[in-house]
Amino acid sequence: MDLLTIFVAAILVNNFVLYYFLGICPFLGVSKKIDAAFSMGMAVTFVMSLTAVVSWMINHWVLIPFGLDYLQIVSFILVIASLVQLVEMFIRKMSPPLYQALGIYLPLITTNCAIMGLALLAALKDYNFIQTVVFGVGSGLGFTLAIVLMAGIREQLDLADVPEPLKGAGIALIVAGIMALAFSGFSGMIK
Amino acid sequence: MPPKKSLGAEYLKGLWDENPVFRQLLGMCPTLAVTNAVINGFAMGLATAFVLILSSLVVSSIKKLIPSQVRIATYIVIIASFVTIADRFLAAFFPPISKALGPYVPLIVVNCIILGRQEAFSSKNSIGRSLVDALGMSTGFILALLVLSSIRELLGAGTFLSYQVLGSWFKPWIIMILPAGAFITLGVLLGLAILIETKTKTRSS
């Protein structure tokens, strides 16, 4: 598969949030304001790209040569946890305002299933190194696109007259459903 | 510390008051992803229950040995070990289900319900109470998956556990099997859960 297809597929067709249902927690939790949603999207994209690189190296240089594939789950989650920790320390040192803005969400990226899902899916699809990197960046941008669109819609929703029980998560999920429907229109773009 | 609940109440809270899916909005990813057929939802629920119960047992029995700075990492390693067992077990004995669930079995490791229970409950309570709590949460999670997958399979394919239930007059709603159907059904169910909760509250007060 050529790289452009992987990239477009990761952003639009097999969008992480709307197709694989990965990263729903931040998608619902951090999508109330566009700025916060965008920062979250960027943080996820950054961690995803790093994870794609590191998990590929671990998988192909350590786990597969030594026949340790069954340790995939344990080693991936540890890699992700330590990466997030590193990124957190780095951002706190380099850009305190950004650190303030991301706040609690940064450590939460560890349990963001999108990151773990990326490592597992890339291993499952047997991508080579370049493909994995493209897949990681594309998936991160796809997540950003979905969460920013969602935040934009929710800012408008504040003014709408939503039935009382559906306020909050209920209407957010229904909106996500309609978005998923719209995104499924892209599925004709790749075979 | 609040007064201790009876063991029965500890179990029952997982079913409704603190139902992980409908009330706490935890574990949404597997809830949405694998509920296109009842059998998938049920298998996912059982696998998650297995991991949750055993992790709770282990965490509550070694809670005094875990230094608090590295507790999250410790929990994750314990959970990941049980997930690996569940994943290998499904792949060996139920290959079709393992294939249908795909990456979502390994993803149990990042299911917030499991880590959440360890941090909020097992790390502070006795082994017995943690076991009861884990059982209750698992039951609540399985119930939620069953409700969602039943609705989706019935409307999306006209079947239940792949038996044709609705007659030939029924035109399947393809959207229910698609991702969009998952989001919309869960959204409506969440609204219903809140509606029931407010109705019962106003009646009791």
Coordinates of C-alpha atoms in Angstrom, one line a residue:
Chain A
M1 CA 0.0 0.0 0.0
D2 CA 1.4 3.4 -0.8
L3 CA 2.1 5.9 1.9
L4 CA -0.5 8.5 0.7
T5 CA -3.3 5.8 1.0
I6 CA -2.2 5.0 4.5
F7 CA -2.1 8.6 5.5
V8 CA -5.5 9.5 4.0
A9 CA -7.1 6.4 5.4
A10 CA -5.8 7.1 8.9
I11 CA -7.2 10.6 8.9
L12 CA -10.5 10.2 7.2
V13 CA -11.6 6.7 6.3
N14 CA -10.5 4.7 9.3
N15 CA -10.6 7.6 11.7
F16 CA -9.4 6.5 15.1
V17 CA -12.3 8.0 17.0
L18 CA -15.2 7.5 14.5
Y19 CA -14.2 4.2 13.0
Y20 CA -12.1 2.3 15.6
F21 CA -13.8 3.9 18.6
L22 CA -10.4 4.6 20.2
G23 CA -9.8 7.6 22.4
I24 CA -13.4 8.1 23.3
C25 CA -12.7 9.3 26.8
P26 CA -10.7 12.4 25.8
F27 CA -13.0 12.8 22.8
L28 CA -16.0 13.3 25.2
G29 CA -14.1 14.8 28.1
V30 CA -11.9 17.5 26.4
S31 CA -14.3 18.6 23.6
K32 CA -16.1 21.5 25.3
K33 CA -13.7 24.2 24.0
I34 CA -11.9 24.4 20.7
D35 CA -8.6 25.6 22.1
A36 CA -8.4 22.8 24.7
A37 CA -9.5 20.3 22.1
F38 CA -6.8 21.4 19.7
S39 CA -4.0 21.2 22.4
M40 CA -5.2 17.8 23.4
G41 CA -5.2 16.7 19.7
M42 CA -1.6 18.0 19.3
A43 CA -0.4 16.3 22.5
V44 CA -2.0 13.0 21.3
T45 CA -0.5 13.4 17.8
F46 CA 2.9 14.0 19.3
V47 CA 2.8 11.0 21.6
M48 CA 1.3 8.9 18.9
S49 CA 4.1 9.6 16.5
L50 CA 6.7 8.8 19.1
T51 CA 4.9 5.7 20.2
A52 CA 4.7 4.5 16.6
V53 CA 8.5 4.8 16.2
V54 CA 9.4 3.3 19.6
S55 CA 6.9 0.5 19.5
W56 CA 8.0 -0.5 16.0
M57 CA 11.7 -0.7 17.1
I58 CA 10.8 -2.7 20.2
N59 CA 8.6 -5.1 18.2
H60 CA 11.0 -5.6 15.3
W61 CA 14.4 -5.5 17.1
V62 CA 13.6 -7.1 20.4
L63 CA 10.3 -9.0 20.6
I64 CA 10.2 -10.7 17.2
P65 CA 13.9 -11.8 16.9
F66 CA 13.7 -13.3 20.4
G67 CA 10.3 -14.9 19.9
L68 CA 8.7 -12.8 22.7
D69 CA 5.6 -11.6 20.8
Y70 CA 3.5 -12.6 23.8
L71 CA 5.1 -9.8 25.8
Q72 CA 3.7 -7.2 23.3
I73 CA 0.9 -6.0 25.5
V74 CA 3.1 -5.6 28.6
S75 CA 6.0 -3.9 26.8
F76 CA 3.9 -1.6 24.7
I77 CA 2.0 -0.3 27.7
L78 CA 5.2 0.3 29.6
V79 CA 6.8 2.1 26.6
I80 CA 3.7 4.4 26.4
A81 CA 3.6 5.1 30.1
S82 CA 7.3 6.1 30.2
L83 CA 6.9 8.1 26.9
V84 CA 4.1 10.1 28.4
Q85 CA 6.1 10.7 31.5
L86 CA 9.0 12.0 29.4
V87 CA 6.8 14.2 27.3
E88 CA 5.2 15.6 30.5
M89 CA 8.6 16.5 32.0
F90 CA 9.8 18.0 28.7
I91 CA 6.7 20.2 28.2
R92 CA 6.9 21.3 31.9
K93 CA 10.5 22.5 31.3
M94 CA 10.1 23.9 27.9
S95 CA 6.7 25.5 27.9
P96 CA 4.9 26.1 31.2
P97 CA 1.9 27.8 29.6
L98 CA 1.3 24.7 27.4
Y99 CA 1.8 22.5 30.5
Q100 CA -0.9 24.6 32.3
A101 CA -3.3 24.3 29.4
L102 CA -3.0 20.5 29.1
G103 CA -3.2 20.0 32.8
I104 CA -4.6 16.7 33.9
Y105 CA -5.1 15.5 30.4
L106 CA -1.4 14.8 29.8
P107 CA -1.0 12.0 32.3
L108 CA -4.4 10.7 31.1
I109 CA -2.9 10.1 27.6
T110 CA -1.3 7.0 29.2
T111 CA -4.7 5.3 29.5
N112 CA -5.9 6.7 26.2
C113 CA -6.7 3.6 24.2
A114 CA -5.9 5.4 21.0
I115 CA -2.2 5.3 21.8
M116 CA -2.2 1.6 22.7
G117 CA -4.5 0.9 19.8
L118 CA -2.0 2.6 17.4
A119 CA 0.9 0.4 18.6
L120 CA -1.3 -2.8 18.4
L121 CA -2.8 -1.9 15.0
A122 CA 0.5 -1.0 13.4
A123 CA 1.9 -4.4 14.7
L124 CA -1.2 -6.2 13.4
K125 CA -1.1 -4.6 10.0
D126 CA 2.6 -5.5 9.6
Y127 CA 3.6 -2.1 8.5
N128 CA 7.3 -1.4 7.8
F129 CA 9.1 1.5 9.5
I130 CA 8.1 4.3 7.2
Q131 CA 4.5 3.1 6.9
T132 CA 4.3 2.9 10.7
V133 CA 5.5 6.5 11.1
V134 CA 3.0 7.8 8.4
F135 CA 0.2 5.8 10.1
G136 CA 1.1 7.3 13.5
V137 CA 1.1 10.9 12.3
G138 CA -2.0 10.4 10.2
S139 CA -3.9 8.8 13.1
G140 CA -2.9 11.6 15.4
L141 CA -4.1 14.2 12.9
G142 CA -7.3 12.2 12.4
F143 CA -7.9 12.3 16.2
T144 CA -7.2 16.1 16.2
L145 CA -9.6 16.6 13.3
A146 CA -12.4 14.7 15.0
I147 CA -12.0 16.3 18.5
V148 CA -11.7 19.9 17.1
L149 CA -14.8 19.4 14.9
M150 CA -16.6 17.9 17.9
A151 CA -15.6 20.9 20.1
G152 CA -16.9 23.3 17.4
I153 CA -20.2 21.6 17.3
R154 CA -20.5 21.5 21.1
E155 CA -19.8 25.2 21.5
Q156 CA -22.8 25.8 19.3
L157 CA -24.8 23.1 21.2
D158 CA -24.5 25.2 24.4
L159 CA -27.1 27.6 22.8
A160 CA -29.4 24.8 21.6
D161 CA -32.4 23.5 23.4
V162 CA -31.4 20.0 24.2
P163 CA -33.8 17.7 26.1
E164 CA -32.7 17.6 29.8
P165 CA -31.7 13.9 30.1
L166 CA -29.6 14.1 27.0
K167 CA -27.5 17.0 28.1
G168 CA -23.8 16.4 28.3
A169 CA -22.6 12.9 27.3
G170 CA -25.9 11.8 25.7
I171 CA -26.1 14.5 23.0
A172 CA -22.3 14.4 22.5
L173 CA -22.6 10.7 21.6
I174 CA -25.5 11.3 19.2
V175 CA -23.5 14.1 17.5
A176 CA -20.5 11.7 17.3
G177 CA -22.9 9.2 15.6
I178 CA -23.9 11.7 13.0
M179 CA -20.3 12.6 12.4
A180 CA -19.4 9.0 12.0
L181 CA -22.1 8.7 9.4
A182 CA -20.7 11.7 7.6
F183 CA -17.2 10.3 7.8
S184 CA -18.3 6.9 6.4
G185 CA -19.0 8.8 3.2
F186 CA -15.2 8.9 2.8
S187 CA -15.0 5.1 2.7
G188 CA -15.2 5.1 -1.1
M189 CA -11.8 6.9 -1.3
I190 CA -9.8 3.7 -0.6
K191 CA -10.5 0.1 -1.5
Chain B
M1 CA -13.9 7.2 55.9
P2 CA -17.6 6.8 55.1
P3 CA -19.4 3.9 57.0
K4 CA -18.9 0.6 55.3
K5 CA -21.7 -0.8 53.1
S6 CA -22.9 -4.3 53.5
L7 CA -21.3 -6.7 51.0
G8 CA -24.6 -7.0 49.2
A9 CA -24.8 -3.3 48.7
E10 CA -21.2 -3.3 47.6
Y11 CA -22.1 -5.8 44.8
L12 CA -25.3 -4.1 43.8
K13 CA -23.9 -0.6 43.4
G14 CA -22.0 -1.9 40.3
L15 CA -25.3 -2.8 38.6
W16 CA -27.0 0.6 38.7
D17 CA -25.8 3.3 41.1
E18 CA -22.2 3.2 39.9
N19 CA -22.7 1.2 36.7
P20 CA -19.4 1.7 34.9
V21 CA -20.9 2.4 31.5
F22 CA -24.2 4.2 32.0
R23 CA -23.3 6.1 35.2
Q24 CA -19.5 6.6 35.2
L25 CA -19.0 6.7 31.4
L26 CA -15.9 4.4 31.8
G27 CA -14.8 1.8 29.3
M28 CA -16.5 3.5 26.4
C29 CA -14.2 2.2 23.7
P30 CA -14.8 -1.5 24.0
T31 CA -18.5 -0.8 24.7
L32 CA -18.9 0.9 21.4
A33 CA -16.5 -1.2 19.4
V34 CA -17.6 -4.8 20.0
T35 CA -21.3 -4.5 20.5
N36 CA -22.3 -5.1 16.9
A37 CA -23.3 -8.7 17.8
V38 CA -24.4 -10.1 21.1
I39 CA -21.8 -12.9 21.1
N40 CA -19.0 -10.4 20.7
G41 CA -20.3 -8.1 23.4
F42 CA -20.7 -11.1 25.8
A43 CA -17.2 -12.4 25.1
M44 CA -15.7 -9.0 25.7
G45 CA -17.6 -8.6 28.9
L46 CA -16.4 -12.0 30.2
A47 CA -12.8 -11.2 29.2
T48 CA -12.9 -7.9 31.0
A49 CA -14.5 -9.5 34.0
F50 CA -11.8 -12.1 34.2
V51 CA -9.1 -9.4 34.1
L52 CA -10.9 -7.1 36.5
I53 CA -11.6 -9.7 39.2
L54 CA -8.1 -11.2 39.1
S55 CA -6.4 -7.8 39.1
S56 CA -8.5 -6.7 42.0
L57 CA -7.6 -9.8 43.9
V58 CA -3.9 -9.4 43.3
V59 CA -3.8 -5.6 44.0
S60 CA -5.8 -5.9 47.2
S61 CA -3.6 -8.7 48.5
I62 CA -0.3 -6.9 47.8
K63 CA -1.5 -3.3 48.4
K64 CA 0.8 -2.9 51.4
L65 CA 3.9 -3.9 49.4
I66 CA 3.4 -1.3 46.6
P67 CA 5.2 2.0 47.1
S68 CA 2.7 4.7 46.3
Q69 CA 5.0 6.5 43.8
V70 CA 5.0 3.6 41.4
R71 CA 1.5 2.2 42.1
I72 CA 0.0 3.1 38.8
A73 CA 2.9 1.4 36.9
T74 CA 2.5 -1.7 39.2
Y75 CA -1.2 -1.9 38.5
I76 CA -0.7 -1.6 34.8
V77 CA 1.8 -4.5 34.8
I78 CA -0.5 -6.7 36.8
I79 CA -3.4 -5.8 34.5
A80 CA -1.3 -6.3 31.4
S81 CA -0.3 -9.8 32.6
F82 CA -3.9 -10.9 33.0
V83 CA -4.9 -9.4 29.7
T84 CA -2.1 -11.4 28.0
I85 CA -3.5 -14.5 29.6
A86 CA -7.0 -13.7 28.4
D87 CA -5.8 -12.8 24.9
R88 CA -3.8 -16.0 24.5
F89 CA -6.7 -18.1 25.9
L90 CA -9.2 -16.7 23.5
A91 CA -6.8 -17.1 20.6
A92 CA -6.2 -20.7 21.5
F93 CA -9.7 -21.9 22.3
F94 CA -12.1 -19.5 20.5
P95 CA -10.3 -18.4 17.3
P96 CA -13.4 -16.9 15.6
I97 CA -14.2 -14.7 18.6
S98 CA -10.6 -13.7 19.0
K99 CA -10.6 -12.7 15.3
A100 CA -13.8 -10.8 15.6
L101 CA -12.7 -8.8 18.6
G102 CA -9.3 -8.1 17.0
P103 CA -7.1 -5.5 18.8
Y104 CA -9.9 -4.9 21.4
V105 CA -8.8 -7.8 23.6
P106 CA -5.3 -6.5 24.1
L107 CA -6.9 -3.1 24.6
I108 CA -8.6 -4.2 27.8
V109 CA -5.3 -3.2 29.3
V110 CA -6.3 0.5 28.9
N111 CA -9.9 0.0 29.9
C112 CA -10.4 2.8 32.4
I113 CA -12.8 0.7 34.4
I114 CA -10.1 -1.7 35.5
L115 CA -7.4 0.8 36.4
G116 CA -10.1 3.0 38.0
R117 CA -11.3 0.2 40.3
Q118 CA -7.7 -0.6 41.4
E119 CA -7.0 3.0 42.2
A120 CA -10.3 3.8 43.8
F121 CA -11.2 0.6 45.6
S122 CA -8.8 -2.4 45.7
S123 CA -5.8 -0.4 46.9
K124 CA -7.8 0.7 50.0
N125 CA -10.0 -2.3 50.8
S126 CA -9.7 -5.9 52.0
I127 CA -9.5 -8.8 49.6
G128 CA -13.0 -9.9 50.2
R129 CA -14.6 -6.5 49.6
S130 CA -12.4 -5.9 46.5
L131 CA -13.6 -9.2 45.1
V132 CA -17.2 -8.3 45.7
D133 CA -16.7 -4.9 44.2
A134 CA -15.0 -6.3 41.1
L135 CA -17.8 -8.9 40.7
G136 CA -20.4 -6.1 40.9
M137 CA -18.6 -3.9 38.4
S138 CA -18.1 -6.8 36.0
T139 CA -21.7 -7.7 36.2
G140 CA -22.7 -4.1 35.5
F141 CA -20.3 -3.9 32.6
I142 CA -21.5 -7.2 31.1
L143 CA -25.2 -6.1 31.5
A144 CA -24.4 -2.8 29.7
L145 CA -22.7 -4.6 26.8
L146 CA -25.6 -7.1 26.6
V147 CA -28.2 -4.3 26.4
L148 CA -26.3 -2.4 23.8
S149 CA -25.4 -5.4 21.6
S150 CA -28.9 -6.9 21.8
I151 CA -30.4 -3.6 20.5
R152 CA -27.8 -3.3 17.8
E153 CA -28.0 -6.9 16.6
L154 CA -31.8 -7.0 16.7
L155 CA -32.2 -3.8 14.7
G156 CA -29.1 -4.1 12.6
A157 CA -29.5 -7.7 11.4
G158 CA -32.9 -8.9 12.7
T159 CA -31.1 -11.6 14.6
F160 CA -30.3 -12.5 18.2
L161 CA -27.2 -14.6 18.8
S162 CA -27.3 -15.1 15.0
Y163 CA -30.8 -16.7 15.2
Q164 CA -33.4 -15.0 13.0
V165 CA -35.8 -13.4 15.4
L166 CA -37.6 -10.9 13.3
G167 CA -39.6 -12.1 10.3
S168 CA -38.7 -11.6 6.6
W169 CA -40.8 -8.4 6.7
F170 CA -38.1 -6.7 8.6
K171 CA -35.6 -4.7 6.7
P172 CA -32.3 -4.6 8.7
W173 CA -31.1 -1.1 9.7
I174 CA -27.6 -1.3 8.4
I175 CA -26.7 1.9 10.3
M176 CA -27.0 0.0 13.6
I177 CA -24.1 -2.3 12.7
L178 CA -22.0 0.7 11.5
P179 CA -20.0 2.8 14.0
A180 CA -22.7 5.6 13.7
G181 CA -25.3 3.2 15.2
A182 CA -23.1 2.5 18.2
F183 CA -22.7 6.1 19.1
I184 CA -26.4 7.0 18.6
T185 CA -27.7 3.9 20.5
L186 CA -25.4 4.6 23.5
G187 CA -26.3 8.3 23.5
V188 CA -30.0 7.5 23.7
L189 CA -29.4 4.8 26.3
L190 CA -27.4 7.3 28.5
G191 CA -30.3 9.8 28.2
L192 CA -32.7 7.0 29.2
A193 CA -30.6 6.1 32.2
I194 CA -30.5 9.7 33.4
L195 CA -34.3 10.0 32.8
I196 CA -35.0 6.9 34.9
E197 CA -32.7 8.1 37.7
T198 CA -34.3 11.5 37.9
K199 CA -37.8 10.0 37.8
T200 CA -37.1 7.5 40.6
K201 CA -35.4 10.3 42.7
T202 CA -38.3 12.7 42.4
R203 CA -40.7 9.9 43.4
S204 CA -38.7 8.9 46.5
S205 CA -38.3 12.4 47.8

